Structures are given as C-alpha cells and as structure tokens.
Coordinates of C-alpha atoms and ligand atoms in Angstrom, one line a residue:
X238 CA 26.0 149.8 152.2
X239 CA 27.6 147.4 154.5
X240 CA 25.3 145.1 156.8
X241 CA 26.6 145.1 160.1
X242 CA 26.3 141.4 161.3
X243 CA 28.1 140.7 164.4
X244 CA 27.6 143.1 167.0
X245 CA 29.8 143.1 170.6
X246 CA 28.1 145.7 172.9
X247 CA 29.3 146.7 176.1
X248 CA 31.5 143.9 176.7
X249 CA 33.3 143.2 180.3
X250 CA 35.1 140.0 181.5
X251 CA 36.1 140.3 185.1
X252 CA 38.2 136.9 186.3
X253 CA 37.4 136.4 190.4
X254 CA 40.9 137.5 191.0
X255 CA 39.9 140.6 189.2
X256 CA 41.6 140.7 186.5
X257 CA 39.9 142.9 183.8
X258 CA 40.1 141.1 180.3
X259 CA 37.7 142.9 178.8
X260 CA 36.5 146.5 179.6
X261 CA 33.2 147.3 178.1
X262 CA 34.2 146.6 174.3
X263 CA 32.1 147.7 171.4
X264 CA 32.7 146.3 167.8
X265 CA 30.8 146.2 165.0
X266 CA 31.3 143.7 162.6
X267 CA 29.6 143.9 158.7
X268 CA 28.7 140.8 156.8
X269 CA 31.8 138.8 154.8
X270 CA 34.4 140.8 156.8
X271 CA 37.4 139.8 158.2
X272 CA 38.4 141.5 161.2
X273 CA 41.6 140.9 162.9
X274 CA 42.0 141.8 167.0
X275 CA 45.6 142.3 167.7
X276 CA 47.5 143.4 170.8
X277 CA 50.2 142.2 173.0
X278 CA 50.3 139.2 175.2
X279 CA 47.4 139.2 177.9
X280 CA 45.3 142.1 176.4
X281 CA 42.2 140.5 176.3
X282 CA 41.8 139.5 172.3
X283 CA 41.0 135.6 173.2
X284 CA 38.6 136.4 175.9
X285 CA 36.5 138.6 173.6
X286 CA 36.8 135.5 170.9
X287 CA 35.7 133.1 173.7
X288 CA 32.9 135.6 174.4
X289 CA 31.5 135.3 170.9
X290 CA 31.9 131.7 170.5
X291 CA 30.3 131.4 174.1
X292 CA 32.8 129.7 175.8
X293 CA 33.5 132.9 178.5
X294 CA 31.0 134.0 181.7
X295 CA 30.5 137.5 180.5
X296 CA 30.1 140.3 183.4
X297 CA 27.9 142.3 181.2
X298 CA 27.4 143.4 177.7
X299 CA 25.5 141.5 174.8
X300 CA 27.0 139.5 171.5
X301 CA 24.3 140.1 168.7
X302 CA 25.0 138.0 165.1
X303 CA 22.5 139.0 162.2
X304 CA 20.6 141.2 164.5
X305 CA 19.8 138.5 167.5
X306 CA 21.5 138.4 170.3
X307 CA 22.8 135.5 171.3
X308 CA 24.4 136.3 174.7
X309 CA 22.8 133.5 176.4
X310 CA 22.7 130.5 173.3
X311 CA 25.1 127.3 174.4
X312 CA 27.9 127.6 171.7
X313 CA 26.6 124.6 169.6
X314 CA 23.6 127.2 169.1
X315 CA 25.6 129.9 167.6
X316 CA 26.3 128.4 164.4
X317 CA 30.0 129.7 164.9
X318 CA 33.1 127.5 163.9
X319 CA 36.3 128.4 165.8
X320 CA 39.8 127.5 164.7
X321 CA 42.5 127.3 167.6
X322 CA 46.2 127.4 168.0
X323 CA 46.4 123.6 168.4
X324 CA 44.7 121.6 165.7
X325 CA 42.4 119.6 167.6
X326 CA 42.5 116.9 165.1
X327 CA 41.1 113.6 166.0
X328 CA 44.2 111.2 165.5
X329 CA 43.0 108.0 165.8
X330 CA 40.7 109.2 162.1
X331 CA 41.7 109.6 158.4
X332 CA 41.5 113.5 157.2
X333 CA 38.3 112.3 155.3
X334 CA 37.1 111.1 158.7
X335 CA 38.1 114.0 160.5
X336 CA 36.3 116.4 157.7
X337 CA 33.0 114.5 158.0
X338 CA 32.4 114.8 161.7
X339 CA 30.5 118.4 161.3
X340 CA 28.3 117.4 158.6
X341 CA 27.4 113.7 160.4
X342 CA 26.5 115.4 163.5
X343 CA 24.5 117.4 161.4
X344 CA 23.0 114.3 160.5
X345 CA 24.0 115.3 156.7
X346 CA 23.3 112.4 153.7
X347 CA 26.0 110.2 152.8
X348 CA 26.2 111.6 149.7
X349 CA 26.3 115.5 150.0
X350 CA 28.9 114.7 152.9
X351 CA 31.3 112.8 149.8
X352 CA 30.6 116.2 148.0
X353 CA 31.3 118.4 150.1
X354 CA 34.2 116.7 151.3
X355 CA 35.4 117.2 147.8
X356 CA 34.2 120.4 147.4
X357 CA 36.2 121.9 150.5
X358 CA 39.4 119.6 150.2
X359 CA 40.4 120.4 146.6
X360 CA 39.2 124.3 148.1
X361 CA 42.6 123.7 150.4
X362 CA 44.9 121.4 148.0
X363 CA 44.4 118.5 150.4
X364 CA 42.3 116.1 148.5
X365 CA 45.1 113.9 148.0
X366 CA 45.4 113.5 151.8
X367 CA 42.0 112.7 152.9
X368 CA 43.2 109.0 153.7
X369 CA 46.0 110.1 155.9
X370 CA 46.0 110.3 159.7
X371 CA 47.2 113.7 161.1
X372 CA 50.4 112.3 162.3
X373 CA 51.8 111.8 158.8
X374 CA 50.8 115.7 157.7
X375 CA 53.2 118.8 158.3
X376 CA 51.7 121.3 160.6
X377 CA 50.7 123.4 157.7
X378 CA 48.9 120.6 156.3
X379 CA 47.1 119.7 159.7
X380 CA 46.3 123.7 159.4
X381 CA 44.6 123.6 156.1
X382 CA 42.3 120.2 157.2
X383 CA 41.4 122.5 160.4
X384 CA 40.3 124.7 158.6
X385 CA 38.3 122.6 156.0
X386 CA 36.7 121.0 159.4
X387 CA 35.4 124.2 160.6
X388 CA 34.2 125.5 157.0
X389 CA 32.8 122.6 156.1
X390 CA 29.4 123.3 157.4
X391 CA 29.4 126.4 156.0
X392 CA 28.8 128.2 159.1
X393 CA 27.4 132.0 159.5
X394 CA 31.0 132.9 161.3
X395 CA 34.1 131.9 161.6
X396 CA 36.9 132.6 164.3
X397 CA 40.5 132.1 164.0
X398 CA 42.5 132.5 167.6
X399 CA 46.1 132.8 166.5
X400 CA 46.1 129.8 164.4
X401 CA 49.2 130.2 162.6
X402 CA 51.4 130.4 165.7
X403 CA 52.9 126.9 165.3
X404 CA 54.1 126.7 161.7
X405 CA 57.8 128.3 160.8
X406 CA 58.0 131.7 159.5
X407 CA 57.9 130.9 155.9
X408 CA 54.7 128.8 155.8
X409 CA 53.0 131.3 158.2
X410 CA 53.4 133.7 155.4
X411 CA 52.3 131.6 152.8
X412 CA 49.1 129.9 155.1
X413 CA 48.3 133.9 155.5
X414 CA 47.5 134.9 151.8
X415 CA 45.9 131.0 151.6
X416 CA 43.4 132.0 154.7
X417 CA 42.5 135.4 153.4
X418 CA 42.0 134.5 149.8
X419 CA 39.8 131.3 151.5
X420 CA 37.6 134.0 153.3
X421 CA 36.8 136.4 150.3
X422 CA 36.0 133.4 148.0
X423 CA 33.6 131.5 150.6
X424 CA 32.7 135.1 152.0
X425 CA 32.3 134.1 155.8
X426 CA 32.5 137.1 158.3
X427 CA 35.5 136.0 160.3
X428 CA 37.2 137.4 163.8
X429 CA 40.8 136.4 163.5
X430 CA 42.9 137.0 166.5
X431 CA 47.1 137.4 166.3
X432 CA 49.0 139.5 168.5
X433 CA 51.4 140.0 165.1
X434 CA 51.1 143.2 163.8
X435 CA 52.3 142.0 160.1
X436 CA 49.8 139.6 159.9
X437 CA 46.9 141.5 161.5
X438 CA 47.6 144.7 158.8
X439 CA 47.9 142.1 155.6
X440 CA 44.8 139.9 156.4
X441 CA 42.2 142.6 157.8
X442 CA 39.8 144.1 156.2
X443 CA 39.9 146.3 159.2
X444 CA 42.2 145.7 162.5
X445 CA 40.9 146.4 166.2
X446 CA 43.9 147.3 168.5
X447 CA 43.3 145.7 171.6
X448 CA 45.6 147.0 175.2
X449 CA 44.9 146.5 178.5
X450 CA 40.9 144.9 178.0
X451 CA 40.2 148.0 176.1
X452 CA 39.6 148.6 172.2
X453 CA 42.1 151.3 171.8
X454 CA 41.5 152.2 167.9
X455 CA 39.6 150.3 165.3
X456 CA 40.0 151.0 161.2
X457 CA 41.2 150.1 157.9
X458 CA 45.4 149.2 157.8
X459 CA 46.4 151.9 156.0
X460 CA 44.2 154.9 158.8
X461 CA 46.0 153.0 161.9
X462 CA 49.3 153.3 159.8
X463 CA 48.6 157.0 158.9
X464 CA 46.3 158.0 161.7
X465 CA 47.3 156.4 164.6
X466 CA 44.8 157.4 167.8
X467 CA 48.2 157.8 170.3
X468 CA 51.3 156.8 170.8
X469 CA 50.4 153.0 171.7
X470 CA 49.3 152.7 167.7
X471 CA 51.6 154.0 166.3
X472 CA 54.5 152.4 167.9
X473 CA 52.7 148.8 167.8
X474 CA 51.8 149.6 164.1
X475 CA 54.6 149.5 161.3
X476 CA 58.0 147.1 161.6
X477 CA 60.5 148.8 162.1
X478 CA 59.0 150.9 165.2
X479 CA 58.2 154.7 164.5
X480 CA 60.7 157.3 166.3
X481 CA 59.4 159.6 168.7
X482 CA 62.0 162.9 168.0
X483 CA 61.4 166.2 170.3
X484 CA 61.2 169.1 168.6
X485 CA 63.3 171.4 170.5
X486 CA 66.3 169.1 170.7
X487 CA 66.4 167.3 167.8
X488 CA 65.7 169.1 164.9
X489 CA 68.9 170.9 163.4
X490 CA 67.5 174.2 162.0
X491 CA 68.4 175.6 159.1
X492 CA 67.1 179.2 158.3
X493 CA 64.4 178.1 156.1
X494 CA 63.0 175.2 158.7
X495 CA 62.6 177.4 161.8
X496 CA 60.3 178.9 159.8
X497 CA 58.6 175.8 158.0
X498 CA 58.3 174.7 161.8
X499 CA 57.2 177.8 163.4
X500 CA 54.7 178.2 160.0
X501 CA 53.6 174.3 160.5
X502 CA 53.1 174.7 163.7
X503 CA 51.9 177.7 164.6
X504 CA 48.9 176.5 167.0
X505 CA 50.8 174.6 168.9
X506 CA 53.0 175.3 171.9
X507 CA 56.5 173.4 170.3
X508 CA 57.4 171.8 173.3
X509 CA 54.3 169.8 173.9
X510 CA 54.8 167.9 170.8
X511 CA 56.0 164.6 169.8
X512 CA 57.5 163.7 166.3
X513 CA 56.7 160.6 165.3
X514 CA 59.0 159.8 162.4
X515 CA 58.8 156.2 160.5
X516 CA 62.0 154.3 159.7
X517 CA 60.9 154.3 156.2
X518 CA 60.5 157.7 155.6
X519 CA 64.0 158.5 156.7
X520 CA 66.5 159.1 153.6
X521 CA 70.0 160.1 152.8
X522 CA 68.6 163.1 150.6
X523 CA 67.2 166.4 151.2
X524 CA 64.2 166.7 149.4
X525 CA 61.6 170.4 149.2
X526 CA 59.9 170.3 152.3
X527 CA 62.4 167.9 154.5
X528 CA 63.3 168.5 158.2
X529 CA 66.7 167.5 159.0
X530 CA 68.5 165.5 161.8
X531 CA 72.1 165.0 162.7
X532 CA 72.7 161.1 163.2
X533 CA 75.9 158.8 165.3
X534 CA 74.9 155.5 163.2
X535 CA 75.7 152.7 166.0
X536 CA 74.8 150.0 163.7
X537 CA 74.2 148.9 160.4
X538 CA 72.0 145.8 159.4
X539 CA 72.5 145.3 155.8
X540 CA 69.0 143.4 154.8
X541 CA 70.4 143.0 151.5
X542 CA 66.9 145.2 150.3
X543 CA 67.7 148.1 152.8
X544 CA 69.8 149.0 155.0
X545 CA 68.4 149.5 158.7
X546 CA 70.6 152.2 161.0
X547 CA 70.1 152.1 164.5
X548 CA 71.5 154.9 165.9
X549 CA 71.3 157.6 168.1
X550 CA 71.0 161.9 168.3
X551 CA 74.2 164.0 168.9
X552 CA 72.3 166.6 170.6
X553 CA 70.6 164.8 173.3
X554 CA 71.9 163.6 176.4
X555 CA 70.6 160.2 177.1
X556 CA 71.3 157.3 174.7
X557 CA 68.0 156.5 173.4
X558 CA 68.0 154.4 170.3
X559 CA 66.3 155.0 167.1
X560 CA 65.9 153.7 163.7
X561 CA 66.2 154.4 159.9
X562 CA 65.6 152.0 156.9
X563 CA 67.5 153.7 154.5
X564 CA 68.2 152.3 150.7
X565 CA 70.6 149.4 150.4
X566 CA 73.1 151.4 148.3
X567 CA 73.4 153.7 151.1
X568 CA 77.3 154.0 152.0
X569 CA 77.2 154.5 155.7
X570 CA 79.5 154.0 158.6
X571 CA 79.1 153.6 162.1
X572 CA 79.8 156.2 164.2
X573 CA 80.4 158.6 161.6
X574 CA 77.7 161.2 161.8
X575 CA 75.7 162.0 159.0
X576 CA 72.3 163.9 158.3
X577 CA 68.9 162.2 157.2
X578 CA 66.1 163.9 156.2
X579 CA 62.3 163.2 156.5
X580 CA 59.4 165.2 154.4
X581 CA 57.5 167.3 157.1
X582 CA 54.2 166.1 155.6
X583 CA 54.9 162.8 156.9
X584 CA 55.1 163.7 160.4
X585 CA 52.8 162.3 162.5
X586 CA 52.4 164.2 165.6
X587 CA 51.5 163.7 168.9
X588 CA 50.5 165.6 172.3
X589 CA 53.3 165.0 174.3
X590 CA 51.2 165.0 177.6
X591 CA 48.7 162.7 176.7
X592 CA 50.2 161.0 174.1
X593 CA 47.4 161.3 171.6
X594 CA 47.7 162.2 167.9
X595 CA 47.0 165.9 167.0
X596 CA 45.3 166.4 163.8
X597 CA 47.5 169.5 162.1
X598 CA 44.6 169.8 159.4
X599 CA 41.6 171.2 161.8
Ligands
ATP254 P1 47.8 136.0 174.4 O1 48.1 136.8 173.1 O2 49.0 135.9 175.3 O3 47.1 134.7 174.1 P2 45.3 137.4 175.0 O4 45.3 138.8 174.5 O5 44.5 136.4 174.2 O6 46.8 136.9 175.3 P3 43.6 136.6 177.2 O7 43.9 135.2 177.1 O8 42.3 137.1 176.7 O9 44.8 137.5 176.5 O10 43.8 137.1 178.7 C1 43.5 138.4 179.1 C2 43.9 138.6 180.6 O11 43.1 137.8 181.4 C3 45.3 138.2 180.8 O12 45.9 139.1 181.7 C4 45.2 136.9 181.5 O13 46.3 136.6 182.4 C5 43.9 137.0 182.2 N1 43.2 135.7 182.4 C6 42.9 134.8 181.5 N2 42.2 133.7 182.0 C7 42.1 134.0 183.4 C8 41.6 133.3 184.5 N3 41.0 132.2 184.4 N4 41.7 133.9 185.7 C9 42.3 135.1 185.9 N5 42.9 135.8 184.9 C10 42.8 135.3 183.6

C-alpha cells in the first residue's frame, strides 16, 4: 500500500494584483515518488513548488509532509532541498567546497562530510571534478554538482523547478534518465516541475496537469495519454498534437462504417461529438475495424523514422491543419489526396460542448 507523504490541501495563491496562481489545489503525494507538475507558461506549477518549499504567502490551504503540517515552518525547517533553473553555485568555491556547505551547516564531522562527498560524487560521475570551480564545468556538469548539493544531506524531499531548461536538447535527454534513475536508487519523494510534456510523461511516476492555477487531471502517463479528462489533456499530452475530426463532416462512409458508427455510438447524439485521433494511430492501411478519412497532404516532413503529413480535410470548408505520422516508407505526395485509416477502438472521444472526454464503456 502506498504511504501518502506529502499532502497539498486546498491550496490558493492570490498576488495583490489578483492574479490567481493557484486555485484551491489538492495533491497527494506517496513516499519515494516522483511527481512531475506540468503546464504551460504562467499556470501556476512554480508557485505551488514555492508553496511547499515555503518560499510563497499562501491565501489558504495547508502543506502536510509525513503527516505534519508544515504550512507555517520557515523553509530551513522543512527539511526540503530545492533544485532551480539557475545553478546557484557558489563560484568563488571548489565543487568539493560547494558539496560540503549542507553538511557543515549541519555542523556534520569532518570525516562523514569526506564520505559522503564521495559517496554522492562518484553517485553523479563527478568525483574527478570536485577540485574545479563551476566556471570550468559544462552546464550539465554544474547540473549534476546541483544536484549532489541538494541530496547530499539526504533530505526527506526533494524539488526540481525546471532544472534542465538551460542545457541543449541532447544533454537534457541524457540529464533526464540520469535524474530519474538518481531518484529510484536514493528513493527521495521528489516534485519536479517542467512545462515539457516529453519530459514530464518519461520522468513521472505520475504527472499533475496544471492550467490556469487549477489541477486539471492527475495520473499515471500512460491514463493521461489514453484517458485524457478534456480536450486541454489531450491536446497538451502526446507530440505530435492529437486531431480533433467531426463526425458528420469528416468521416467518409462506407456501407459497413455508417453502421459501425451508428452501432458505436448509439447513445450519443453524433453531432455533439469530437474525435480525437492521434498522429500515430493514422496509417496508410485499412485494417478490421478502421474508420476512414480522405486527406490533401500539404506537407511532408520526412524524419528519416516516419514520415509526419500535415495536411488538411477535402470535405470541410475552412483550412484547419491536421497531422499524421505515418511509416517512413510511406510514398506520399503533396497535394495528391489519399485515404488514411485509424482503428475506431482508438478513438478517444469528447463532448463537443464541454469539451470533456466521454467514456464509450459505461
Ligand atoms: P513558467 O513555466 O513560465 O515558469 P509557472 O507555471 O511556473 O510559469 P508561476 O511562476 O507559478 O507560473 O506564475 C503563475 C502566475 O502568477 C503567472 O500568471 C504569473 O504571471 C503570476 N505571478 C507570479 N508572480 C507574481 C507576482 N509577484 N505578482 C503578480 N503575479 C505574479
């Protein structure tokens, strides 16, 4: 049974201009998890960090960790190390320096801090920089000693806000599988905020989607990428973006689909409904149980693994764009039409009035 052992309960920042960064949140958090908050720019994920950490006025709600709340303990009470964009290194100290500073304000012995100095450096392949300065490392480097700084101590949580932003694509992927893999073998539960979808479904244990100040959907990767809660989800979860078809215009019949369709959806008024259709799931070939669309392919990114289409509907007046990521031997042209299909079991489908998912199996 999991141990729930950070708690956020009812959680609302109000700025004086008011701004509403965070509208009565509620997340539970078990013990050794790693949960990542993501959501676009100016959602609210950092002031809810902040709020843990204890570095935000809170309106109202509490922050319990292992069953106490804290909502009121200074941040140097919380036992909680936070990792931030910028490195906050001290510059004018060695990496061995800069590593020590935790444990000598905890007043540690000399000679469990040489210990655990070792212990945590050859933990993130930088013993054999402990006598540089942080102007001779590479950001990713100055990344892994921030995060031996704030693990060092071994503290009871850990939170990350977006600390990958500043290294180049390639080493953000790399630092990604280095972090996670560093979590599950020190077993710290961790809050890790990104507003990058990619990294947020490959790190988390579980993801909360965060819009507006409010926590929209909270679950496991692979629920928000098959269950998405609305429309915001699903179009924020999965790269490329799901397509929203309509049912009526769209969908080319042929006499065995109208009544697939009409069969499939039979409690439901057809033109309420949205079809949300991955780029993934889009092929060249019919297949039992596919629906059908008629494509104008406008262009072709060849990604050497796939090939992406964007293109647009025949049928429909306005020039919306949509995408497929079809197989890389796929021989297509632009602006020659052609027809994908999509298995109607992977539909996911939403209410086109309130843009929530509806749930086709009761
Ligand atoms: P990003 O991904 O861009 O860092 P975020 O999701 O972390 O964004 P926050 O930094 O938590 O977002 O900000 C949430 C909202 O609160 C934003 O609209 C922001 O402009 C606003 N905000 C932050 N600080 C203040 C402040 N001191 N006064 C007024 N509004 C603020």
């Amino acid at each position: 049974m999991d141990k729930e052992f950070i708690k956020i309960e009812n959680l609302s920042v109000i700025f004086e201009d008011g701004t509403v960064a965070a509208d009565n949140v509620n997340i539970s958090i078990n013990e050794k998890e790693f949960l990542v908050l993501v959501g676009p720019s100016g959602c609210g994920k950092s002031t809810i960090l902040r709020s843990v950490v204890g570095l935000q006025n809170i309106n109202s709600g509490k922050i319990y960790i292992d069953n106490k709340d804290i909502t009121h303990l200074s941040p140097r009470d919380r036992d909680i190390a936070m990792i931030f964009q910028s490195y906050a290194l001290y510059p004018h100290m060695t990496v061995r320096e800069n590593l020590s500073i935790p444990l000598k304000l905890k007043k540690t012995p000399k000679e469990d801090i040489i210990n655990k100095i070792n212990e945590i450096s050859e933990m993130l392949s930088i013993n054999k920089l402990l006598d540089r300065y942080p102007r001779a490392l590479s950001g990713g480097q100055k990344q892994r000693v921030a995060m031996g700084r704030a693990l060092i101590r071994k503290p009871r949580v850990f939170l990350m806000d977006e600390p990958l932003s500043n290294l180049d694509a390639q080493l953000r992927v790399e630092m990604r599988s280095q972090i996670s893999i560093l979590q599950k073998k020190l077993g710290v539960t961790t809050i890790y905020v990104t507003h990058d979808q990619v990294e947020a479904m490959t790190m988390g244990d579980r993801v909360a989607i965060i819009n507006d100040g409010k926590l929209v959907q909270i679950d496991k990767p692979s629920n928000l990428y098959n269950k998405p809660i609305n429309t915001f989800v699903a179009s924020f979860i999965g790269s490329p973006k799901i397509n929203f078809f309509d049912i009526n215009h769209i969908i080319k019949f042929n006499n065995d689909t109208d009544n697939k369709l009409n069969d499939y959806f039979k409690n439901y008024n057809k033109n309420d409904l949205l079809l949300g259709v991955r780029p993934e799931d889009l092929t060249t070939e019919e297949k039992i149980n596919s629906l059908m669309i008629e494509i104008n392919p406008i262009l072709i990114e060849d990604l050497g693994f796939s090939k992406d289409i964007i293109f647009t509907l025949s049928e429909i007046e306005n020039d919306n764009n949509f995408i497929a990521r079809l197989s890389s031997e796929s021989q297509i042209e632009s602006n020659n039409k052609i027809k994908l299909f999509f298995p109607i079991n992977k539909l996911v489908v939403f209410n086109k009035n309130t843009n929530e998912r509806i749930n086709l199996n009761g």
